[in-house]
mmCIF file of C-alpha atoms in Angstrom:
data_model
loop_
_atom_site.group_PDB
_atom_site.id
_atom_site.type_symbol
_atom_site.label_atom_id
_atom_site.label_comp_id
_atom_site.label_asym_id
_atom_site.label_seq_id
_atom_site.Cartn_x
_atom_site.Cartn_y
_atom_site.Cartn_z
ATOM 1 C CA MET A 1 -55.786 38.351 15.807
ATOM 2 C CA GLY A 2 -56.467 39.532 19.504
ATOM 3 C CA PHE A 3 -53.709 40.632 21.702
ATOM 4 C CA ALA A 4 -53.192 37.697 23.680
ATOM 5 C CA GLU A 5 -52.807 35.690 20.388
ATOM 6 C CA TRP A 6 -50.289 38.059 19.207
ATOM 7 C CA VAL A 7 -48.392 38.047 22.715
ATOM 8 C CA GLN A 8 -48.486 34.094 21.826
ATOM 9 C CA VAL A 9 -47.106 34.129 18.692
ATOM 10 C CA VAL A 10 -44.078 36.262 19.515
ATOM 11 C CA SER A 11 -43.120 34.524 22.931
ATOM 12 C CA VAL A 12 -43.193 31.247 20.153
ATOM 13 C CA ALA A 13 -41.001 33.354 17.786
ATOM 14 C CA GLY A 14 -38.707 34.164 20.751
ATOM 15 C CA LEU A 15 -38.505 30.596 21.819
ATOM 16 C CA ILE A 16 -37.919 29.490 18.441
ATOM 17 C CA CYS A 17 -34.601 31.931 17.929
ATOM 18 C CA ALA A 18 -33.027 31.469 21.338
ATOM 19 C CA LEU A 19 -33.464 27.400 20.379
ATOM 20 C CA LEU A 20 -31.715 28.567 17.145
ATOM 21 C CA ILE A 21 -29.160 30.774 18.786
ATOM 22 C CA SER A 22 -28.454 27.926 21.298
ATOM 23 C CA HIS A 23 -27.967 25.476 18.730
ATOM 24 C CA LEU A 24 -25.684 27.433 16.954
ATOM 25 C CA GLN A 25 -23.278 27.960 19.989
ATOM 26 C CA ASN A 26 -23.684 24.856 20.903
ATOM 27 C CA ARG A 27 -22.266 23.953 17.310
ATOM 28 C CA ASN A 28 -19.354 26.232 17.335
ATOM 29 C CA THR A 29 -18.751 25.101 21.085
ATOM 30 C CA ALA A 30 -18.396 21.611 19.709
ATOM 31 C CA ARG A 31 -16.471 22.819 16.578
ATOM 32 C CA GLN A 32 -13.807 24.346 18.922
ATOM 33 C CA ALA A 33 -13.201 21.577 21.230
ATOM 34 C CA ARG A 34 -12.573 19.418 18.229
ATOM 35 C CA GLU A 35 -10.154 21.781 16.930
ATOM 36 C CA ALA A 36 -8.718 21.870 20.417
ATOM 37 C CA ALA A 37 -8.436 18.355 20.900
ATOM 38 C CA ASP A 38 -6.876 18.330 17.568
ATOM 39 C CA GLN A 39 -4.377 20.672 18.266
ATOM 40 C CA THR A 40 -3.631 19.025 21.366
ATOM 41 C CA ARG A 41 -3.025 15.640 20.077
ATOM 42 C CA ALA A 42 -1.124 17.125 16.853
ATOM 43 C CA ALA A 43 1.379 18.953 20.020
ATOM 44 C CA ARG A 44 1.178 15.599 21.982
ATOM 45 C CA GLN A 45 2.523 13.617 18.701
ATOM 46 C CA ALA A 46 5.288 15.987 18.256
ATOM 47 C CA LEU A 47 6.800 16.010 21.452
ATOM 48 C CA GLU A 48 6.717 12.560 21.369
ATOM 49 C CA ARG A 49 8.109 12.466 17.682
ATOM 50 C CA THR A 50 10.538 14.768 19.275
ATOM 51 C CA GLY A 51 11.650 13.129 22.175
ATOM 52 C CA TYR A 52 11.914 10.040 20.249
ATOM 53 C CA GLN A 53 14.402 11.672 18.037
ATOM 54 C CA GLY A 54 16.544 12.693 20.444
ATOM 55 C CA PHE A 55 16.757 9.269 21.751
ATOM 56 C CA MET A 56 17.331 7.501 18.623
ATOM 57 C CA ARG A 57 19.857 10.768 17.856
ATOM 58 C CA ALA A 58 21.748 10.352 21.399
ATOM 59 C CA GLN A 59 22.289 6.661 21.013
ATOM 60 C CA ALA A 60 23.511 6.784 17.879
ATOM 61 C CA ASP A 61 25.789 9.260 18.312
ATOM 62 C CA TRP A 62 26.821 7.645 21.509
ATOM 63 C CA ARG A 63 27.241 4.327 19.593
ATOM 64 C CA SER A 64 29.076 5.616 16.737
ATOM 65 C CA PHE A 65 31.550 7.588 19.046
ATOM 66 C CA THR A 66 32.122 4.679 21.434
ATOM 67 C CA TYR A 67 32.145 1.332 20.210
ATOM 68 C CA VAL A 68 34.501 2.798 16.913
ATOM 69 C CA ARG A 69 36.852 3.971 19.597
ATOM 70 C CA ASP A 70 36.881 0.473 21.849
ATOM 71 C CA PRO A 71 36.665 -2.926 19.594
ATOM 72 C CA GLU A 72 36.666 -4.769 22.083
ATOM 73 C CA LEU A 73 33.357 -3.411 23.529
ATOM 74 C CA LEU A 74 31.853 -2.952 20.144
ATOM 75 C CA ARG A 75 32.266 -7.150 19.689
ATOM 76 C CA TRP A 76 30.719 -7.673 23.584
ATOM 77 C CA HIS A 77 28.117 -5.174 22.476
ATOM 78 C CA LEU A 78 27.009 -7.193 19.120
ATOM 79 C CA GLN A 79 27.525 -10.411 21.121
ATOM 80 C CA ILE A 80 25.019 -9.622 23.863
ATOM 81 C CA ARG A 81 22.291 -8.475 20.994
ATOM 82 C CA GLY A 82 22.532 -11.512 19.284
ATOM 83 C CA TYR A 83 24.966 -10.075 16.012
ATOM 84 C CA PRO A 84 27.422 -12.411 14.468
ATOM 85 C CA VAL A 85 31.095 -11.081 15.165
ATOM 86 C CA ASP A 86 34.185 -11.454 12.769
ATOM 87 C CA THR A 87 37.155 -8.892 12.474
ATOM 88 C CA ASP A 88 37.286 -5.917 13.773
ATOM 89 C CA GLU A 89 36.687 -3.930 10.398
ATOM 90 C CA ALA A 90 33.492 -6.439 9.866
ATOM 91 C CA ASN A 91 32.270 -5.533 12.945
ATOM 92 C CA ARG A 92 32.982 -1.449 12.153
ATOM 93 C CA ARG A 93 30.724 -2.406 9.518
ATOM 94 C CA THR A 94 27.822 -4.195 11.140
ATOM 95 C CA LEU A 95 27.737 -0.872 13.297
ATOM 96 C CA TYR A 96 27.442 1.293 10.041
ATOM 97 C CA VAL A 97 24.395 -0.767 9.282
ATOM 98 C CA LEU A 98 22.780 -0.573 11.885
ATOM 99 C CA LEU A 99 23.128 3.279 12.777
ATOM 100 C CA LYS A 100 22.152 3.064 8.975
ATOM 101 C CA LEU A 101 18.888 1.426 10.110
ATOM 102 C CA ASP A 102 18.240 3.487 12.649
ATOM 103 C CA VAL A 103 18.398 6.780 10.290
ATOM 104 C CA HIS A 104 16.112 4.714 8.451
ATOM 105 C CA GLU A 105 13.811 3.501 11.065
ATOM 106 C CA GLU A 106 13.766 7.112 11.783
ATOM 107 C CA SER A 107 13.023 8.960 8.532
ATOM 108 C CA PHE A 108 9.690 6.268 7.794
ATOM 109 C CA LEU A 109 8.480 7.278 11.225
ATOM 110 C CA SER A 110 9.001 11.045 10.601
ATOM 111 C CA ARG A 111 7.011 10.506 6.840
ATOM 112 C CA ARG A 112 4.456 8.235 8.622
ATOM 113 C CA SER A 113 3.722 10.751 10.780
ATOM 114 C CA GLY A 114 3.378 13.179 8.039
ATOM 115 C CA LEU A 115 6.636 15.350 9.088
ATOM 116 C CA LEU A 116 8.236 14.753 5.581
ATOM 117 C CA ASP A 117 7.372 15.601 2.479
ATOM 118 C CA ASP A 118 7.777 14.027 -0.383
ATOM 119 C CA ASP A 119 10.451 15.993 -2.071
ATOM 120 C CA ILE A 120 12.422 14.326 0.680
ATOM 121 C CA TRP A 121 10.915 10.730 1.361
ATOM 122 C CA VAL A 122 10.662 9.790 -2.367
ATOM 123 C CA PRO A 123 14.226 10.217 -2.725
ATOM 124 C CA TRP A 124 15.143 8.731 0.571
ATOM 125 C CA GLN A 125 12.706 5.601 -0.288
ATOM 126 C CA ARG A 126 15.187 4.990 -2.852
ATOM 127 C CA VAL A 127 18.316 4.973 -0.629
ATOM 128 C CA LEU A 128 16.450 2.808 1.781
ATOM 129 C CA ASP A 129 15.898 0.154 -1.397
ATOM 130 C CA ALA A 130 19.332 0.652 -2.641
ATOM 131 C CA ASP A 131 20.936 -0.392 0.921
ATOM 132 C CA LEU A 132 18.302 -3.392 1.591
ATOM 133 C CA ARG A 133 20.595 -4.504 -1.865
ATOM 134 C CA VAL A 134 23.709 -4.747 0.056
ATOM 135 C CA PRO A 135 24.653 -7.743 1.322
ATOM 136 C CA GLU A 136 25.475 -6.884 4.739
ATOM 137 C CA PHE A 137 22.126 -5.402 5.014
ATOM 138 C CA ILE A 138 20.542 -8.785 4.036
ATOM 139 C CA SER A 139 22.417 -10.947 5.929
ATOM 140 C CA LEU A 140 22.243 -8.748 9.482
ATOM 141 C CA TRP A 141 18.065 -7.903 8.731
ATOM 142 C CA SER A 142 17.130 -11.409 10.475
ATOM 143 C CA PHE A 143 19.289 -10.450 13.679
ATOM 144 C CA ALA A 144 18.303 -6.787 13.749
ATOM 145 C CA ARG A 145 14.421 -7.000 13.316
ATOM 146 C CA PRO A 146 13.455 -7.350 17.076
ATOM 147 C CA PHE A 147 14.998 -3.769 17.633
ATOM 148 C CA TYR A 148 12.897 -1.716 15.139
ATOM 149 C CA ALA A 149 9.122 -0.655 15.264
ATOM 150 C CA GLN A 150 6.661 -3.064 13.907
ATOM 151 C CA SER A 151 5.877 -0.882 11.071
ATOM 152 C CA PHE A 152 9.118 -0.083 9.713
ATOM 153 C CA VAL A 153 9.693 -4.200 9.727
ATOM 154 C CA ASP A 154 6.944 -4.766 7.894
ATOM 155 C CA HIS A 155 7.715 -2.071 5.504
ATOM 156 C CA VAL A 156 11.146 -3.279 4.816
ATOM 157 C CA ASP A 157 10.121 -6.789 4.936
ATOM 158 C CA LYS A 158 7.505 -5.800 1.881
ATOM 159 C CA ILE A 159 10.888 -3.659 0.274
ATOM 160 C CA PHE A 160 12.480 -7.544 0.595
ATOM 161 C CA ASP A 161 9.568 -9.448 -0.662
ATOM 162 C CA HIS A 162 9.228 -6.980 -3.447
ATOM 163 C CA GLN A 163 13.104 -7.446 -4.281
ATOM 164 C CA ALA A 164 12.736 -11.351 -4.781
ATOM 165 C CA ALA A 165 9.735 -10.896 -6.905
ATOM 166 C CA VAL A 166 11.155 -8.743 -9.488
ATOM 167 C CA GLU A 167 14.328 -10.902 -9.023
ATOM 168 C CA ALA A 168 12.650 -13.889 -9.916
ATOM 169 C CA VAL A 169 10.887 -12.337 -12.874
ATOM 170 C CA ASP A 170 13.747 -11.427 -14.465
ATOM 171 C CA THR A 171 15.814 -14.746 -14.003
ATOM 172 C CA ALA A 172 12.569 -16.180 -15.298
ATOM 173 C CA GLU A 173 13.155 -13.526 -18.285
ATOM 174 C CA SER A 174 16.644 -14.718 -18.767
ATOM 175 C CA HIS A 175 15.679 -18.056 -19.582
ATOM 176 C CA SER A 176 13.307 -17.398 -22.369
ATOM 177 C CA LEU A 177 14.200 -14.351 -24.199
ATOM 178 C CA PRO A 178 11.961 -13.491 -26.778
ATOM 179 C CA ALA A 179 13.468 -13.259 -30.790
ATOM 180 C CA ASN A 180 15.466 -10.004 -30.464
ATOM 181 C CA GLY A 181 16.883 -11.144 -27.233
ATOM 182 C CA GLN A 182 15.866 -8.052 -25.758
ATOM 183 C CA PHE A 183 13.888 -6.854 -22.281
ATOM 184 C CA ALA A 184 13.078 -3.442 -21.337
ATOM 185 C CA PRO A 185 14.373 -2.523 -18.124
ATOM 186 C CA SER A 186 11.986 -3.006 -14.789
ATOM 187 C CA LEU A 187 11.631 0.339 -13.310
ATOM 188 C CA ALA A 188 9.110 -0.805 -10.844
ATOM 189 C CA GLU A 189 9.267 1.053 -7.465
ATOM 190 C CA PRO A 190 9.364 -0.755 -4.063
ATOM 191 C CA PRO A 191 5.800 -1.333 -2.465
ATOM 192 C CA ALA A 192 4.639 1.979 -0.558
ATOM 193 C CA PRO A 193 4.018 1.406 3.313
ATOM 194 C CA GLU A 194 0.645 0.977 4.956
ATOM 195 C CA GLY A 195 0.020 4.239 6.786
ATOM 196 C CA VAL A 196 2.281 6.498 4.782
ATOM 197 C CA PRO A 197 0.539 8.926 1.924
ATOM 198 C CA PRO A 198 1.811 8.258 -1.145
ATOM 199 C CA PRO A 199 3.864 10.659 -3.255
ATOM 200 C CA GLU A 200 1.995 13.445 -5.231
ATOM 201 C CA SER A 201 2.042 12.692 -8.923
ATOM 202 C CA SER A 202 3.583 15.107 -10.811
ATOM 203 C CA ALA A 203 2.325 16.078 -15.042
ATOM 204 C CA ALA A 204 5.398 16.251 -17.477
#
């Protein structure tokens, strides 16, 4: 192989190396750009979430402080929102239900955003399920639905549907008891919300 051919081989090899290095650099740049975009998106979501939490907390604090001290203002507020009004005591219970729903919605959205761990979310989900069995929560939910995030509304509606299905099964079973007259208690959990990571299972 002559000198000119060696020069050509070396040139081609150098070009291949340069292209390979350029490709690796481009991949690294693209990866860094994706990571930066992910970090920016996460920071924006965290900022939005913090702003929403601050807004909800300020609204809840203002309502609980103002309306409890002024029954007539509370009555007016419930009326213009379309909630049923009754005695001052009943209206305060309505206010409590609405404030509790605000807390449940904030917890749900925090979980959906990945900001709540299982050890917080799982017991709080049981609190939500228990609250939705209280008559005041049941009767007020149809009036409150328009004022909450659609994802939270869908989750609450699924819990109500699940509770109704369990009650229907329990009623049917109570009318057709087996010979021993006993049934194991239902331990079914409410349905997991869409977009919310399921709790991690732990070995016994």
